[in-house]
Amino acid sequence: MAKHKLARFAENETFGNLFQHTNYDRLNVPFPLKGKWGSEYFHNDNPITVELGCGKGDYTIALAKRYPNRNFIGVDRKGARLWRGCKDALEGEMSNVAFLRINIDNIGYYFAQGEVSEIWVTFPDPQPKSERRRLVSPRFVGFYRQVLPERGGVLNLKTDSRMLYEYVRETAPVEHWEMLEDVEDVYAQGTNPLLTEVQTFYEKMWLSEGRTISYIRMKI
Ligand SMILES: C[S@@+](CC[C@H](N)C(=O)[O-])C[C@H]1O[C@@H](n2cnc3c(N)ncnc32)[C@H](O)[C@@H]1O
């Protein structure tokens, strides 16, 4: 393994804003903050937004700066990427940010029902050959429903993949997901500064290749 990755993994162990599955679901140890993120970690009862497949946590950090009265948690399974977000949050002394290194399939192990008010999925792998692995498939939405309010949980998707964008548009009416916003080309339409002013690591790559970036906001 590359030296810099090992150094990042070692530093991750020292971060107070990172929680890793190796200490909890991997060992069958109950996660102590489940149902208690507000009281025991953030020390407030502000709503919690979760970014899934957050990579380096670009949206988590940017949203947390914009909305100091909300809490944000970035989730990914790759520790070397999460290291960047953790470091930025610590250096910026951001008390409304945390990160979780877990498999998203296990999200119900880490949050109680209704503890998460909103979800962002930013530039997920489109998984053209495997619907069940898509982070916006009905299977994954089933996991999200374990942690969102029983009614009215919101999912935001930002993607460069035409296939994934069309897939969600087609799946939504079948699954009774309620479309709140559907922007086919966020940069051409430019209606929402949140979508154009915050760019993730992958988004910058896809933009440099000239890809169209789409956004969907829906109640699941
Ligand atoms: C294409 S990257 C996008 C990263 C970031 N959102 C961005 O736009 O720069 C997809 C990310 O999703 C994460 N991911 C995919 N499936 C996952 C799963 N089941 N559990 C946790 N993370 C997952 C990967 O580790 C990867 O960092």
mmCIF file of C-alpha atoms and ligand atoms in Angstrom:
data_model
loop_
_atom_site.group_PDB
_atom_site.id
_atom_site.type_symbol
_atom_site.label_atom_id
_atom_site.label_comp_id
_atom_site.label_asym_id
_atom_site.label_seq_id
_atom_site.Cartn_x
_atom_site.Cartn_y
_atom_site.Cartn_z
ATOM 1 C CA MET A 1 0.000 0.000 0.000
ATOM 2 C CA ALA A 2 1.214 3.516 -0.806
ATOM 3 C CA LYS A 3 3.078 5.218 2.044
ATOM 4 C CA HIS A 4 0.866 8.305 2.073
ATOM 5 C CA LYS A 5 -2.237 6.110 2.471
ATOM 6 C CA LEU A 6 -0.766 4.348 5.489
ATOM 7 C CA ALA A 7 0.146 7.721 7.007
ATOM 8 C CA ARG A 8 -3.429 8.932 6.456
ATOM 9 C CA PHE A 9 -4.930 5.784 8.001
ATOM 10 C CA ALA A 10 -2.718 6.268 11.053
ATOM 11 C CA GLU A 11 -3.734 9.920 11.373
ATOM 12 C CA ASN A 12 -7.403 8.985 10.933
ATOM 13 C CA GLU A 13 -7.152 7.038 14.206
ATOM 14 C CA THR A 14 -6.368 10.292 16.017
ATOM 15 C CA PHE A 15 -9.248 12.363 14.587
ATOM 16 C CA GLY A 16 -12.067 13.155 17.016
ATOM 17 C CA ASN A 17 -14.453 13.874 14.126
ATOM 18 C CA LEU A 18 -14.125 10.456 12.418
ATOM 19 C CA PHE A 19 -15.917 7.231 13.404
ATOM 20 C CA GLN A 20 -14.883 3.985 11.688
ATOM 21 C CA HIS A 21 -16.760 0.716 11.160
ATOM 22 C CA THR A 22 -13.702 -1.248 12.318
ATOM 23 C CA ASN A 23 -14.574 -0.184 15.872
ATOM 24 C CA TYR A 24 -18.326 -0.850 15.644
ATOM 25 C CA ASP A 25 -20.313 -2.983 13.157
ATOM 26 C CA ARG A 26 -17.209 -5.011 12.235
ATOM 27 C CA LEU A 27 -16.898 -6.014 15.925
ATOM 28 C CA ASN A 28 -20.620 -6.125 16.609
ATOM 29 C CA VAL A 29 -20.171 -3.270 19.097
ATOM 30 C CA PRO A 30 -23.265 -1.020 19.254
ATOM 31 C CA PHE A 31 -22.534 2.474 17.961
ATOM 32 C CA PRO A 32 -22.780 4.770 21.019
ATOM 33 C CA LEU A 33 -23.965 7.852 19.098
ATOM 34 C CA LYS A 34 -26.901 6.110 17.402
ATOM 35 C CA GLY A 35 -29.943 8.207 18.335
ATOM 36 C CA LYS A 36 -27.617 10.558 20.261
ATOM 37 C CA TRP A 37 -25.672 12.456 17.590
ATOM 38 C CA GLY A 38 -27.342 15.705 18.620
ATOM 39 C CA SER A 39 -27.023 15.380 22.403
ATOM 40 C CA GLU A 40 -23.649 13.608 22.641
ATOM 41 C CA TYR A 41 -21.661 14.853 19.638
ATOM 42 C CA PHE A 42 -23.001 18.124 18.227
ATOM 43 C CA HIS A 43 -24.457 19.296 21.555
ATOM 44 C CA ASN A 44 -27.521 20.781 19.899
ATOM 45 C CA ASP A 45 -30.675 19.488 18.252
ATOM 46 C CA ASN A 46 -30.101 21.048 14.839
ATOM 47 C CA PRO A 47 -31.146 18.928 11.842
ATOM 48 C CA ILE A 48 -28.596 16.483 10.439
ATOM 49 C CA THR A 49 -27.754 16.210 6.727
ATOM 50 C CA VAL A 50 -25.711 13.243 5.524
ATOM 51 C CA GLU A 51 -23.574 13.134 2.361
ATOM 52 C CA LEU A 52 -23.237 9.547 1.099
ATOM 53 C CA GLY A 53 -20.185 8.503 -0.931
ATOM 54 C CA CYS A 54 -18.737 11.855 0.091
ATOM 55 C CA GLY A 55 -15.134 11.085 -0.964
ATOM 56 C CA LYS A 56 -13.135 14.053 0.299
ATOM 57 C CA GLY A 57 -16.271 15.577 1.807
ATOM 58 C CA ASP A 58 -16.531 18.611 -0.472
ATOM 59 C CA TYR A 59 -20.292 19.060 -0.094
ATOM 60 C CA THR A 60 -20.230 18.233 3.607
ATOM 61 C CA ILE A 61 -17.685 20.982 4.281
ATOM 62 C CA ALA A 62 -19.244 23.540 1.933
ATOM 63 C CA LEU A 63 -22.782 23.015 3.241
ATOM 64 C CA ALA A 64 -21.575 23.128 6.851
ATOM 65 C CA LYS A 65 -19.955 26.524 6.215
ATOM 66 C CA ARG A 66 -23.107 27.861 4.604
ATOM 67 C CA TYR A 67 -25.501 26.502 7.194
ATOM 68 C CA PRO A 68 -23.918 26.835 10.660
ATOM 69 C CA ASN A 69 -27.295 26.029 12.255
ATOM 70 C CA ARG A 70 -27.379 22.560 10.704
ATOM 71 C CA ASN A 71 -25.121 19.539 11.266
ATOM 72 C CA PHE A 72 -23.414 17.582 8.476
ATOM 73 C CA ILE A 73 -21.948 14.076 8.351
ATOM 74 C CA GLY A 74 -19.917 12.769 5.395
ATOM 75 C CA VAL A 75 -20.012 9.005 4.796
ATOM 76 C CA ASP A 76 -17.633 6.918 2.701
ATOM 77 C CA ARG A 77 -15.790 3.609 2.985
ATOM 78 C CA LYS A 78 -12.459 4.972 1.795
ATOM 79 C CA GLY A 79 -10.334 6.256 4.661
ATOM 80 C CA ALA A 80 -7.682 8.012 2.600
ATOM 81 C CA ARG A 81 -10.356 10.208 0.970
ATOM 82 C CA LEU A 82 -12.174 10.930 4.221
ATOM 83 C CA TRP A 83 -8.865 12.061 5.732
ATOM 84 C CA ARG A 84 -9.074 15.252 3.602
ATOM 85 C CA GLY A 85 -12.536 16.197 4.864
ATOM 86 C CA CYS A 86 -11.647 15.432 8.492
ATOM 87 C CA LYS A 87 -8.510 17.533 8.245
ATOM 88 C CA ASP A 88 -10.353 20.483 6.649
ATOM 89 C CA ALA A 89 -13.052 20.374 9.316
ATOM 90 C CA LEU A 90 -10.511 20.207 12.159
ATOM 91 C CA GLU A 91 -8.343 22.980 10.726
ATOM 92 C CA GLY A 92 -11.458 25.123 10.228
ATOM 93 C CA GLU A 93 -12.592 24.333 13.805
ATOM 94 C CA MET A 94 -15.956 23.276 12.408
ATOM 95 C CA SER A 95 -18.114 21.934 15.205
ATOM 96 C CA ASN A 96 -21.071 21.057 12.939
ATOM 97 C CA VAL A 97 -19.195 18.396 10.917
ATOM 98 C CA ALA A 98 -18.355 14.709 11.405
ATOM 99 C CA PHE A 99 -17.349 11.807 9.157
ATOM 100 C CA LEU A 100 -18.198 8.109 9.161
ATOM 101 C CA ARG A 101 -16.096 5.429 7.451
ATOM 102 C CA ILE A 102 -18.687 2.709 6.940
ATOM 103 C CA ASN A 103 -20.422 0.763 4.231
ATOM 104 C CA ILE A 104 -23.523 2.729 3.335
ATOM 105 C CA ASP A 105 -25.548 -0.528 3.425
ATOM 106 C CA ASN A 106 -25.061 -0.411 7.216
ATOM 107 C CA ILE A 107 -26.324 3.135 7.723
ATOM 108 C CA GLY A 108 -29.090 1.852 10.010
ATOM 109 C CA TYR A 109 -26.408 0.731 12.484
ATOM 110 C CA TYR A 110 -25.279 4.341 12.944
ATOM 111 C CA PHE A 111 -28.475 6.422 13.008
ATOM 112 C CA ALA A 112 -31.887 6.007 14.598
ATOM 113 C CA GLN A 113 -35.091 6.328 12.582
ATOM 114 C CA GLY A 114 -35.710 10.014 11.897
ATOM 115 C CA GLU A 115 -32.261 11.124 13.068
ATOM 116 C CA VAL A 116 -31.239 12.182 9.545
ATOM 117 C CA SER A 117 -33.361 14.864 7.942
ATOM 118 C CA GLU A 118 -31.774 15.026 4.501
ATOM 119 C CA ILE A 119 -29.401 13.021 2.298
ATOM 120 C CA TRP A 120 -27.037 14.097 -0.478
ATOM 121 C CA VAL A 121 -25.565 11.604 -2.934
ATOM 122 C CA THR A 122 -22.818 13.298 -4.911
ATOM 123 C CA PHE A 123 -21.435 11.782 -8.118
ATOM 124 C CA PRO A 124 -22.024 8.133 -7.243
ATOM 125 C CA ASP A 125 -20.562 5.433 -9.489
ATOM 126 C CA PRO A 126 -23.410 4.801 -11.973
ATOM 127 C CA GLN A 127 -22.946 0.993 -11.767
ATOM 128 C CA PRO A 128 -24.366 0.375 -15.270
ATOM 129 C CA LYS A 129 -24.233 -3.421 -14.860
ATOM 130 C CA SER A 130 -25.652 -3.730 -11.354
ATOM 131 C CA GLU A 131 -28.823 -1.928 -10.339
ATOM 132 C CA ARG A 132 -28.601 -3.218 -6.755
ATOM 133 C CA ARG A 133 -25.247 -1.473 -6.272
ATOM 134 C CA ARG A 134 -26.518 1.948 -7.358
ATOM 135 C CA LEU A 135 -26.679 4.289 -4.383
ATOM 136 C CA VAL A 136 -30.012 5.583 -5.693
ATOM 137 C CA SER A 137 -31.662 2.187 -6.300
ATOM 138 C CA PRO A 138 -34.821 1.160 -4.403
ATOM 139 C CA ARG A 139 -32.580 -1.242 -2.407
ATOM 140 C CA PHE A 140 -30.423 1.617 -1.092
ATOM 141 C CA VAL A 141 -33.416 3.914 -0.629
ATOM 142 C CA GLY A 142 -34.742 1.151 1.655
ATOM 143 C CA PHE A 143 -31.623 1.598 3.842
ATOM 144 C CA TYR A 144 -32.084 5.394 3.848
ATOM 145 C CA ARG A 145 -35.676 5.024 4.997
ATOM 146 C CA GLN A 146 -34.357 3.384 8.184
ATOM 147 C CA VAL A 147 -32.751 6.684 9.232
ATOM 148 C CA LEU A 148 -34.949 9.381 7.650
ATOM 149 C CA PRO A 149 -38.271 10.528 9.097
ATOM 150 C CA GLU A 150 -41.065 8.078 8.268
ATOM 151 C CA ARG A 151 -42.588 10.711 6.017
ATOM 152 C CA GLY A 152 -40.894 13.420 4.036
ATOM 153 C CA GLY A 153 -37.203 12.425 4.035
ATOM 154 C CA VAL A 154 -35.389 14.245 1.237
ATOM 155 C CA LEU A 155 -32.698 12.909 -1.102
ATOM 156 C CA ASN A 156 -30.544 15.159 -3.322
ATOM 157 C CA LEU A 157 -28.619 13.623 -6.211
ATOM 158 C CA LYS A 158 -25.935 15.373 -8.236
ATOM 159 C CA THR A 159 -24.580 13.320 -11.141
ATOM 160 C CA ASP A 160 -22.617 13.448 -14.388
ATOM 161 C CA SER A 161 -24.178 10.177 -15.597
ATOM 162 C CA ARG A 162 -27.031 10.463 -18.114
ATOM 163 C CA MET A 163 -27.846 6.832 -17.491
ATOM 164 C CA LEU A 164 -28.211 7.339 -13.737
ATOM 165 C CA TYR A 165 -30.182 10.566 -14.157
ATOM 166 C CA GLU A 166 -32.654 8.884 -16.535
ATOM 167 C CA TYR A 167 -32.788 5.820 -14.264
ATOM 168 C CA VAL A 168 -33.916 7.922 -11.281
ATOM 169 C CA ARG A 169 -36.469 9.820 -13.375
ATOM 170 C CA GLU A 170 -37.954 6.529 -14.550
ATOM 171 C CA THR A 171 -37.818 4.818 -11.152
ATOM 172 C CA ALA A 172 -39.314 7.716 -9.158
ATOM 173 C CA PRO A 173 -42.977 7.325 -10.219
ATOM 174 C CA VAL A 174 -42.816 3.534 -9.862
ATOM 175 C CA GLU A 175 -41.435 3.828 -6.310
ATOM 176 C CA HIS A 176 -43.644 6.823 -5.396
ATOM 177 C CA TRP A 177 -40.652 9.112 -4.888
ATOM 178 C CA GLU A 178 -41.942 12.680 -5.156
ATOM 179 C CA MET A 179 -39.869 14.862 -7.483
ATOM 180 C CA LEU A 180 -39.255 18.290 -5.878
ATOM 181 C CA GLU A 181 -36.635 19.601 -8.320
ATOM 182 C CA ASP A 182 -35.312 18.215 -11.570
ATOM 183 C CA VAL A 183 -32.500 20.158 -13.256
ATOM 184 C CA GLU A 184 -31.081 18.477 -16.311
ATOM 185 C CA ASP A 185 -28.103 20.833 -16.757
ATOM 186 C CA VAL A 186 -27.246 22.780 -13.608
ATOM 187 C CA TYR A 187 -24.691 25.028 -15.311
ATOM 188 C CA ALA A 188 -26.891 25.915 -18.317
ATOM 189 C CA GLN A 189 -29.965 26.490 -16.162
ATOM 190 C CA GLY A 190 -28.016 28.126 -13.305
ATOM 191 C CA THR A 191 -31.060 28.496 -11.074
ATOM 192 C CA ASN A 192 -29.532 27.400 -7.769
ATOM 193 C CA PRO A 193 -26.127 28.803 -6.663
ATOM 194 C CA LEU A 194 -25.676 25.888 -4.250
ATOM 195 C CA LEU A 195 -25.381 23.607 -7.270
ATOM 196 C CA THR A 196 -22.912 25.663 -9.275
ATOM 197 C CA GLU A 197 -20.760 27.223 -6.562
ATOM 198 C CA VAL A 198 -19.909 23.960 -4.807
ATOM 199 C CA GLN A 199 -17.968 21.492 -6.966
ATOM 200 C CA THR A 200 -16.706 18.135 -5.755
ATOM 201 C CA PHE A 201 -13.390 16.523 -6.706
ATOM 202 C CA TYR A 202 -15.101 14.205 -9.229
ATOM 203 C CA GLU A 203 -17.332 16.962 -10.536
ATOM 204 C CA LYS A 204 -14.295 19.068 -11.494
ATOM 205 C CA MET A 205 -12.904 16.091 -13.440
ATOM 206 C CA TRP A 206 -16.156 15.475 -15.296
ATOM 207 C CA LEU A 207 -16.609 19.184 -16.049
ATOM 208 C CA SER A 208 -13.149 19.328 -17.599
ATOM 209 C CA GLU A 209 -14.327 16.533 -19.936
ATOM 210 C CA GLY A 210 -17.366 18.608 -20.891
ATOM 211 C CA ARG A 211 -19.966 16.397 -19.218
ATOM 212 C CA THR A 212 -23.419 17.711 -18.297
ATOM 213 C CA ILE A 213 -24.161 17.825 -14.576
ATOM 214 C CA SER A 214 -27.710 17.062 -13.438
ATOM 215 C CA TYR A 215 -29.516 17.448 -10.125
ATOM 216 C CA ILE A 216 -32.570 15.844 -8.639
ATOM 217 C CA ARG A 217 -34.217 16.613 -5.302
ATOM 218 C CA MET A 218 -36.986 14.289 -4.202
ATOM 219 C CA LYS A 219 -38.976 13.040 -1.247
ATOM 220 C CA ILE A 220 -38.400 9.326 -0.816
HETATM 221 C C1 LIG B 1 -17.143 8.527 -7.701
HETATM 222 S S1 LIG B 1 -16.748 8.757 -6.021
HETATM 223 C C2 LIG B 1 -17.451 10.357 -5.678
HETATM 224 C C3 LIG B 1 -16.804 11.013 -4.472
HETATM 225 C C4 LIG B 1 -17.314 12.436 -4.148
HETATM 226 N N1 LIG B 1 -18.731 12.443 -3.856
HETATM 227 C C5 LIG B 1 -16.996 13.384 -5.275
HETATM 228 O O1 LIG B 1 -17.937 13.777 -5.998
HETATM 229 O O2 LIG B 1 -15.834 13.757 -5.437
HETATM 230 C C6 LIG B 1 -17.901 7.658 -5.234
HETATM 231 C C7 LIG B 1 -17.614 7.443 -3.754
HETATM 232 O O3 LIG B 1 -18.623 6.622 -3.189
HETATM 233 C C8 LIG B 1 -18.035 5.737 -2.266
HETATM 234 N N2 LIG B 1 -18.924 4.557 -2.138
HETATM 235 C C9 LIG B 1 -19.499 3.864 -3.147
HETATM 236 N N3 LIG B 1 -20.248 2.873 -2.664
HETATM 237 C C10 LIG B 1 -20.150 2.937 -1.296
HETATM 238 C C11 LIG B 1 -20.694 2.171 -0.219
HETATM 239 N N4 LIG B 1 -21.530 1.143 -0.439
HETATM 240 N N5 LIG B 1 -20.375 2.524 1.033
HETATM 241 C C12 LIG B 1 -19.536 3.574 1.279
HETATM 242 N N6 LIG B 1 -18.989 4.340 0.298
HETATM 243 C C13 LIG B 1 -19.302 4.019 -0.973
HETATM 244 C C14 LIG B 1 -16.680 5.408 -2.860
HETATM 245 O O4 LIG B 1 -15.757 4.969 -1.885
HETATM 246 C C15 LIG B 1 -16.282 6.742 -3.491
HETATM 247 O O5 LIG B 1 -15.475 7.552 -2.639
#
